Structure formats: structure tokens, C-alpha cells
Amino acid sequence: MRRAVERWRRDGVKLLPPEDDVAVIGRLRDLGRLISRDVVELYCATGGMEWDMDTNLLSLWPLDRVTSENAARDYPFLLFADFLLNSHLYGLKYENADESSVYAVGAGEPERVAGSLDEFFKHLLNDPGKLWM
């Protein structure tokens, strides 16, 4: 995940400042969801993108958007990113205290694209085609 953040900075992606773990946990728990450590670490590394996309057309949502997009939805996922201006969305599914898996959510059935956020970012950096529906 940190390598992705470093690449975004190098590429000039507009990133928001990270938040501390207490703020991240508080904001996401207000949604009534279980939050894994890797999700907290993500938002402690960066506050998300400022309505921007990376070179793979992925947009990592800021916490404000995560909370607003998920507040009224009854998904088994915590939506946190999109591909190509909402062509499809990415959702986090709590697996355990340390990890959440990642699903691509579109018009059809959600598809698991990574077993963890670390795996998601490895695909993003090395083989982004594995993330697209």
C-alpha cells in the first residue's frame, strides 16, 4: 500500500493528508461496520485522492466520500474506491481484525479481486488488469 501512495505522489496525483488512527476508526465505526487494521493503515498513509485518478484510472475515495457513499447503503462491503469515474466500485469486506478482502462491484454480481488490501495494491502496481471486471 505504501508503494502505491509513493507512486501516486511521484505521479502528481492529488492526495489528501492522512488522518490519525483514532479519527479513521471513529469515522468508519460511525457507519456501523467492522474495520480491519489494513483499512485503518490505508487512511493513516493517505487521506485518499482529491477527486483525482491514478494512471490506472483508479480513484481512492477520501474518508468524507467513504462515509457519505456508505451511509445510506446496505452493502456487505465498505465502498472505498472506483475505476474510471464509477464504471465500477471497489468494496472492502471485513475478513478478520487484520484484513479486509476487496471486491469489484458493478452491474452484475460482486467479484472478489483481492484477498487483502496489500494484494489489491500489489495488483494495482504490477498487474492492474486483475482488478477490472
Coordinates of N, CA, C and O in Angstrom, one line a residue:
M1 N 0.8 -1.2 0.0 CA 0.0 0.0 0.0 C 0.9 1.3 0.0 O 0.6 2.2 -0.7
R2 N 1.9 1.2 0.8 CA 2.8 2.4 0.8 C 3.5 2.7 -0.5 O 3.7 3.8 -0.9
R3 N 3.8 1.6 -1.2 CA 4.4 1.8 -2.6 C 3.4 2.5 -3.5 O 3.8 3.3 -4.3
A4 N 2.1 2.2 -3.4 CA 1.1 2.8 -4.2 C 1.0 4.3 -3.9 O 1.0 5.1 -4.8
V5 N 1.1 4.6 -2.6 CA 1.0 6.0 -2.2 C 2.2 6.8 -2.7 O 2.1 7.9 -3.2
E6 N 3.4 6.1 -2.6 CA 4.6 6.8 -3.1 C 4.5 7.0 -4.6 O 4.9 8.1 -5.1
R7 N 4.0 6.0 -5.3 CA 3.9 6.2 -6.8 C 2.9 7.3 -7.1 O 3.2 8.2 -8.0
W8 N 1.8 7.4 -6.4 CA 0.8 8.5 -6.6 C 1.5 9.8 -6.4 O 1.3 10.8 -7.2
R9 N 2.3 9.9 -5.3 CA 2.9 11.2 -5.1 C 3.9 11.6 -6.2 O 4.0 12.7 -6.7
R10 N 4.7 10.6 -6.6 CA 5.6 10.8 -7.7 C 4.9 11.2 -9.0 O 5.4 12.0 -9.8
D11 N 3.7 10.6 -9.3 CA 3.0 10.9 -10.5 C 2.2 12.1 -10.4 O 1.5 12.5 -11.3
G12 N 2.2 12.8 -9.2 CA 1.4 14.1 -9.1 C 0.0 13.9 -8.8 O -0.8 14.9 -9.0
V13 N -0.5 12.7 -8.4 CA -1.9 12.5 -8.0 C -2.2 13.4 -6.8 O -1.4 13.5 -5.9
K14 N -3.3 14.1 -6.8 CA -3.6 15.0 -5.7 C -4.2 14.2 -4.5 O -5.3 13.7 -4.6
L15 N -3.3 14.0 -3.5 CA -3.7 13.3 -2.3 C -4.0 14.2 -1.2 O -3.4 15.2 -1.0
L16 N -5.0 13.7 -0.4 CA -5.3 14.5 0.8 C -4.4 14.0 2.0 O -3.9 12.9 1.9
P17 N -4.2 14.8 3.0 CA -3.3 14.4 4.1 C -3.9 13.2 4.8 O -5.2 13.1 4.9
P18 N -3.1 12.4 5.4 CA -3.6 11.2 6.1 C -4.2 11.7 7.5 O -4.0 12.8 7.9
E19 N -5.0 10.8 8.0 CA -5.6 11.1 9.3 C -5.0 10.1 10.4 O -4.4 9.1 10.0
D20 N -5.1 10.5 11.6 CA -4.6 9.5 12.6 C -5.6 8.4 12.9 O -6.7 8.5 12.5
D21 N -5.1 7.3 13.5 CA -5.9 6.1 13.6 C -7.2 6.3 14.4 O -8.2 5.7 14.1
V22 N -7.1 7.2 15.4 CA -8.3 7.4 16.2 C -9.4 8.0 15.4 O -10.6 7.6 15.4
A23 N -9.0 9.0 14.5 CA -10.0 9.7 13.7 C -10.6 8.7 12.6 O -11.8 8.6 12.4
V24 N -9.7 7.9 12.0 CA -10.1 6.9 11.0 C -11.1 5.9 11.6 O -12.2 5.7 11.1
I25 N -10.7 5.3 12.7 CA -11.6 4.3 13.4 C -12.9 4.9 13.7 O -14.0 4.3 13.5
G26 N -12.9 6.1 14.3 CA -14.1 6.8 14.7 C -15.1 7.0 13.6 O -16.3 6.8 13.6
R27 N -14.5 7.6 12.5 CA -15.4 7.9 11.3 C -16.0 6.7 10.7 O -17.1 6.6 10.3
L28 N -15.2 5.6 10.6 CA -15.7 4.4 9.9 C -16.6 3.6 10.8 O -17.5 3.0 10.4
R29 N -16.3 3.6 12.1 CA -17.2 2.9 13.0 C -18.6 3.5 13.1 O -19.6 2.9 13.4
D30 N -18.6 4.8 12.8 CA -19.9 5.5 12.8 C -20.8 4.9 11.8 O -22.1 5.1 11.8
L31 N -20.3 4.2 10.8 CA -21.1 3.6 9.7 C -21.6 2.2 10.2 O -22.4 1.6 9.5
G32 N -21.2 1.8 11.4 CA -21.7 0.5 11.9 C -21.0 -0.7 11.3 O -21.6 -1.7 11.2
R33 N -19.8 -0.5 10.8 CA -19.1 -1.6 10.2 C -17.9 -2.0 11.0 O -17.3 -1.2 11.7
L34 N -17.5 -3.3 10.9 CA -16.3 -3.8 11.5 C -15.1 -3.2 10.6 O -15.2 -3.3 9.3
I35 N -14.1 -2.8 11.2 CA -13.0 -2.2 10.5 C -11.7 -3.0 10.8 O -11.3 -3.1 11.9
S36 N -11.0 -3.4 9.7 CA -9.8 -4.2 9.9 C -8.6 -3.2 10.0 O -8.7 -2.1 9.5
R37 N -7.5 -3.7 10.5 CA -6.3 -2.9 10.6 C -5.8 -2.4 9.3 O -5.3 -1.3 9.2
D38 N -5.8 -3.2 8.2 CA -5.3 -2.7 7.0 C -6.1 -1.5 6.4 O -5.5 -0.6 5.8
V39 N -7.4 -1.4 6.7 CA -8.2 -0.3 6.3 C -7.7 1.0 7.0 O -7.5 2.0 6.5
V40 N -7.5 0.8 8.3 CA -7.1 1.9 9.1 C -5.7 2.4 8.7 O -5.5 3.6 8.5
E41 N -4.8 1.4 8.4 CA -3.5 1.8 7.9 C -3.5 2.5 6.6 O -2.7 3.4 6.3
L42 N -4.4 2.2 5.7 CA -4.6 2.9 4.4 C -4.9 4.3 4.6 O -4.2 5.2 4.1
Y43 N -5.8 4.7 5.5 CA -6.2 6.0 5.7 C -5.3 6.8 6.6 O -5.3 8.0 6.7
C44 N -4.4 6.0 7.3 CA -3.3 6.7 8.0 C -2.1 7.0 7.1 O -1.2 7.8 7.5
A45 N -2.1 6.3 6.0 CA -1.0 6.6 5.0 C -1.4 7.7 4.0 O -0.5 8.5 3.6
T46 N -2.6 7.8 3.7 CA -3.2 8.9 2.8 C -4.6 9.1 3.2 O -5.3 8.2 3.5
G47 N -5.1 10.3 3.0 CA -6.5 10.7 3.2 C -7.3 10.4 2.0 O -8.5 10.7 2.0
G48 N -6.8 9.7 1.0 CA -7.5 9.5 -0.2 C -7.1 10.5 -1.3 O -6.2 11.3 -1.1
M49 N -7.7 10.4 -2.4 CA -7.5 11.3 -3.6 C -8.5 12.4 -3.6 O -9.6 12.2 -3.3
E50 N -8.0 13.6 -4.0 CA -8.8 14.8 -4.1 C -9.5 14.8 -5.5 O -9.1 15.5 -6.4
W51 N -10.5 13.9 -5.6 CA -11.3 13.8 -6.9 C -10.3 13.7 -8.1 O -10.4 14.4 -9.0
D52 N -9.4 12.8 -8.0 CA -8.4 12.5 -9.0 C -8.3 11.0 -9.2 O -8.9 10.2 -8.5
M53 N -7.6 10.6 -10.3 CA -7.4 9.2 -10.6 C -5.9 9.0 -10.8 O -5.2 9.9 -11.2
D54 N -5.5 7.8 -10.6 CA -4.1 7.5 -10.9 C -4.0 7.1 -12.4 O -4.9 7.1 -13.1
T55 N -2.8 6.6 -12.8 CA -2.6 6.3 -14.2 C -3.3 5.0 -14.6 O -3.5 4.7 -15.8
N56 N -3.8 4.2 -13.6 CA -4.6 3.1 -13.9 C -6.1 3.4 -13.8 O -7.0 2.5 -13.8
L57 N -6.5 4.7 -13.7 CA -7.9 5.1 -13.7 C -8.6 4.8 -12.4 O -9.8 4.7 -12.4
L58 N -7.8 4.5 -11.4 CA -8.4 4.2 -10.0 C -8.5 5.5 -9.2 O -7.5 6.3 -9.2
S59 N -9.6 5.7 -8.5 CA -9.7 6.8 -7.6 C -10.0 6.3 -6.2 O -10.9 5.5 -6.0
L60 N -9.1 6.6 -5.3 CA -9.2 6.2 -3.9 C -10.0 7.3 -3.2 O -9.5 8.5 -3.1
W61 N -11.1 6.9 -2.7 CA -12.0 7.9 -2.1 C -11.5 8.5 -0.7 O -10.9 7.7 0.1
P62 N -11.7 9.8 -0.5 CA -11.4 10.3 0.8 C -12.4 9.8 1.8 O -13.5 9.4 1.4
L63 N -12.1 9.9 3.1 CA -13.0 9.4 4.1 C -14.4 10.1 4.1 O -15.4 9.4 4.3
D64 N -14.4 11.4 3.7 CA -15.7 12.0 3.6 C -16.6 11.3 2.6 O -17.8 11.1 2.8
R65 N -16.0 10.9 1.5 CA -16.8 10.2 0.5 C -17.1 8.8 0.9 O -18.2 8.3 0.6
V66 N -16.2 8.2 1.5 CA -16.5 6.8 2.1 C -17.7 6.9 3.0 O -18.6 6.0 2.9
T67 N -17.7 7.8 3.9 CA -18.8 7.9 4.8 C -20.1 8.3 4.1 O -21.2 7.7 4.4
S68 N -20.1 9.2 3.2 CA -21.3 9.6 2.6 C -21.9 8.6 1.6 O -23.1 8.3 1.6
E69 N -21.0 7.9 0.9 CA -21.4 6.9 -0.1 C -22.0 5.6 0.6 O -22.8 4.9 0.1
N70 N -21.4 5.3 1.8 CA -21.8 4.1 2.5 C -22.9 4.3 3.5 O -23.5 3.3 4.0
A71 N -23.2 5.5 3.9 CA -24.2 5.8 5.0 C -25.6 5.2 4.6 O -26.3 4.7 5.5
A72 N -26.0 5.4 3.4 CA -27.4 5.0 3.0 C -27.4 3.6 2.3 O -28.5 3.2 1.9
R73 N -26.3 3.0 2.2 CA -26.3 1.7 1.5 C -26.3 0.5 2.5 O -25.6 0.6 3.5
D74 N -26.9 -0.5 2.1 CA -26.9 -1.7 2.9 C -26.1 -2.8 2.2 O -26.6 -3.9 2.0
Y75 N -24.9 -2.5 1.9 CA -24.0 -3.5 1.2 C -23.2 -4.3 2.3 O -23.0 -3.8 3.4
P76 N -22.8 -5.5 1.9 CA -21.9 -6.2 2.8 C -20.5 -5.7 2.6 O -19.5 -6.2 3.2
F77 N -20.3 -4.6 1.9 CA -19.0 -4.0 1.6 C -18.9 -2.6 2.1 O -19.9 -1.9 2.1
L78 N -17.7 -2.1 2.3 CA -17.5 -0.7 2.6 C -16.8 -0.2 1.3 O -15.7 -0.5 1.0
L79 N -17.6 0.5 0.5 CA -17.1 1.1 -0.7 C -16.0 2.1 -0.4 O -16.2 2.9 0.5
F80 N -14.9 2.1 -1.2 CA -13.8 2.9 -0.9 C -13.1 3.5 -2.1 O -12.2 4.3 -2.0
A81 N -13.4 3.0 -3.3 CA -12.7 3.4 -4.5 C -13.5 3.1 -5.7 O -14.5 2.4 -5.6
D82 N -13.1 3.7 -6.8 CA -13.8 3.4 -8.1 C -12.8 3.4 -9.2 O -11.7 3.9 -9.1
F83 N -13.3 2.8 -10.3 CA -12.5 2.7 -11.5 C -13.2 3.5 -12.6 O -14.4 3.4 -12.8
L84 N -12.5 4.3 -13.3 CA -13.0 5.0 -14.5 C -14.3 5.7 -14.2 O -15.3 5.5 -14.8
L85 N -14.2 6.7 -13.3 CA -15.4 7.5 -12.9 C -16.6 6.7 -12.6 O -17.7 6.8 -13.3
N86 N -16.5 5.8 -11.7 CA -17.6 4.9 -11.3 C -18.1 3.9 -12.2 O -19.2 3.3 -12.1
S87 N -17.2 3.5 -13.2 CA -17.5 2.4 -14.1 C -17.8 1.2 -13.3 O -18.8 0.4 -13.5
H88 N -17.0 1.0 -12.3 CA -17.3 0.0 -11.2 C -16.7 0.5 -9.9 O -15.8 1.3 -9.9
L89 N -17.1 0.0 -8.8 CA -16.7 0.4 -7.5 C -15.9 -0.7 -6.8 O -16.0 -1.9 -7.2
Y90 N -15.1 -0.3 -5.8 CA -14.4 -1.3 -5.0 C -14.9 -1.3 -3.6 O -15.1 -0.2 -3.0
G91 N -15.2 -2.5 -3.1 CA -15.7 -2.5 -1.7 C -14.8 -3.5 -0.9 O -14.2 -4.4 -1.3
L92 N -14.7 -3.1 0.4 CA -13.9 -3.9 1.4 C -14.8 -4.8 2.2 O -15.9 -4.3 2.6
K93 N -14.5 -6.0 2.3 CA -15.3 -7.0 3.1 C -14.4 -7.4 4.3 O -13.3 -8.0 4.1
Y94 N -14.9 -7.1 5.5 CA -14.1 -7.5 6.7 C -14.0 -9.0 6.7 O -14.9 -9.7 6.6
E95 N -12.7 -9.4 6.9 CA -12.4 -10.8 7.0 C -12.0 -11.2 8.4 O -12.4 -12.2 8.9
N96 N -11.1 -10.3 9.0 CA -10.7 -10.5 10.4 C -10.1 -9.2 10.9 O -10.1 -8.2 10.1
A97 N -9.6 -9.2 12.1 CA -9.1 -7.9 12.7 C -8.0 -7.3 11.9 O -7.8 -6.1 12.0
D98 N -7.3 -8.1 11.1 CA -6.1 -7.6 10.4 C -6.4 -7.3 8.9 O -5.8 -6.4 8.4
E99 N -7.3 -8.0 8.3 CA -7.5 -7.8 6.8 C -9.0 -7.7 6.4 O -9.9 -8.3 7.0
S100 N -9.1 -7.0 5.3 CA -10.4 -7.0 4.6 C -10.1 -7.4 3.1 O -9.0 -7.0 2.6
S101 N -10.9 -8.2 2.5 CA -10.8 -8.6 1.1 C -11.4 -7.5 0.3 O -12.1 -6.6 0.8
V102 N -11.1 -7.5 -1.0 CA -11.6 -6.4 -1.9 C -12.4 -7.0 -3.0 O -12.0 -8.0 -3.6
Y103 N -13.6 -6.4 -3.3 CA -14.5 -6.8 -4.3 C -14.7 -5.7 -5.3 O -14.8 -4.5 -4.9
A104 N -14.8 -6.1 -6.6 CA -15.3 -5.2 -7.6 C -16.8 -5.3 -7.7 O -17.3 -6.4 -7.7
V105 N -17.4 -4.1 -7.6 CA -18.9 -4.1 -7.5 C -19.4 -3.3 -8.7 O -19.0 -2.1 -8.9
G106 N -20.1 -4.0 -9.6 CA -20.7 -3.3 -10.8 C -22.1 -3.7 -11.0 O -22.9 -3.9 -10.0
A107 N -22.5 -3.8 -12.2 CA -23.9 -4.1 -12.6 C -24.2 -5.6 -12.2 O -25.4 -5.9 -11.9
G108 N -23.3 -6.5 -12.3 CA -23.5 -7.9 -12.0 C -23.2 -8.2 -10.6 O -23.2 -7.4 -9.7
E109 N -22.9 -9.5 -10.4 CA -22.5 -10.0 -9.1 C -21.2 -9.4 -8.7 O -20.3 -9.4 -9.5
P110 N -21.0 -9.0 -7.4 CA -19.6 -8.6 -7.0 C -18.6 -9.7 -7.2 O -18.9 -10.8 -7.0
E111 N -17.4 -9.3 -7.5 CA -16.3 -10.2 -7.8 C -15.1 -9.9 -6.9 O -14.6 -8.8 -6.9
R112 N -14.7 -11.0 -6.2 CA -13.5 -10.8 -5.4 C -12.3 -10.7 -6.2 O -12.0 -11.5 -7.1
V113 N -11.6 -9.6 -6.0 CA -10.4 -9.3 -6.8 C -9.1 -9.4 -6.0 O -8.0 -9.5 -6.6
A114 N -9.2 -9.4 -4.7 CA -8.0 -9.5 -3.8 C -8.4 -10.0 -2.4 O -9.5 -9.6 -1.9
G115 N -7.6 -10.8 -1.8 CA -7.8 -11.3 -0.5 C -7.5 -10.3 0.6 O -7.9 -10.6 1.7
S116 N -6.8 -9.2 0.2 CA -6.5 -8.2 1.2 C -6.2 -6.9 0.5 O -6.0 -6.9 -0.7
L117 N -6.1 -5.8 1.2 CA -5.7 -4.6 0.6 C -4.2 -4.6 0.1 O -3.9 -4.1 -0.9
D118 N -3.4 -5.3 0.8 CA -2.0 -5.5 0.3 C -2.0 -6.2 -1.1 O -1.3 -5.7 -2.0
E119 N -2.8 -7.2 -1.2 CA -2.9 -7.9 -2.5 C -3.5 -7.0 -3.6 O -3.0 -6.9 -4.7
F120 N -4.5 -6.2 -3.2 CA -5.1 -5.3 -4.1 C -4.1 -4.3 -4.6 O -4.0 -4.0 -5.9
F121 N -3.3 -3.7 -3.8 CA -2.3 -2.7 -4.2 C -1.1 -3.4 -5.0 O -0.6 -2.7 -5.9
K122 N -0.8 -4.6 -4.7 CA 0.2 -5.3 -5.5 C -0.3 -5.5 -6.9 O 0.4 -5.3 -7.9
H123 N -1.6 -5.9 -7.0 CA -2.2 -6.0 -8.4 C -2.2 -4.6 -9.1 O -1.8 -4.5 -10.2
L124 N -2.6 -3.6 -8.3 CA -2.6 -2.3 -8.9 C -1.3 -1.8 -9.5 O -1.2 -1.3 -10.6
L125 N -0.2 -2.1 -8.8 CA 1.1 -1.7 -9.2 C 1.7 -2.6 -10.3 O 2.5 -2.2 -11.1
N126 N 1.4 -3.9 -10.2 CA 2.1 -4.9 -11.1 C 1.3 -5.5 -12.2 O 1.8 -5.9 -13.2
D127 N 0.0 -5.6 -12.0 CA -0.9 -6.3 -12.9 C -2.3 -5.8 -12.8 O -3.2 -6.5 -12.3
P128 N -2.6 -4.5 -13.1 CA -3.9 -3.9 -12.8 C -5.1 -4.5 -13.5 O -6.2 -4.4 -13.0
G129 N -4.8 -5.3 -14.5 CA -5.9 -6.0 -15.2 C -6.6 -7.0 -14.3 O -7.8 -7.3 -14.6
K130 N -6.0 -7.5 -13.3 CA -6.6 -8.4 -12.4 C -7.7 -7.7 -11.5 O -8.5 -8.4 -10.9
L131 N -7.7 -6.4 -11.5 CA -8.7 -5.7 -10.7 C -10.0 -5.3 -11.5 O -11.0 -4.9 -10.9
W132 N -9.9 -5.3 -12.8 CA -11.1 -4.8 -13.6 C -12.0 -5.9 -13.8 O -11.7 -7.1 -14.0
M133 N -13.3 -5.6 -13.9 CA -14.3 -6.6 -14.1 C -14.4 -6.9 -15.6 O -14.2 -6.1 -16.4

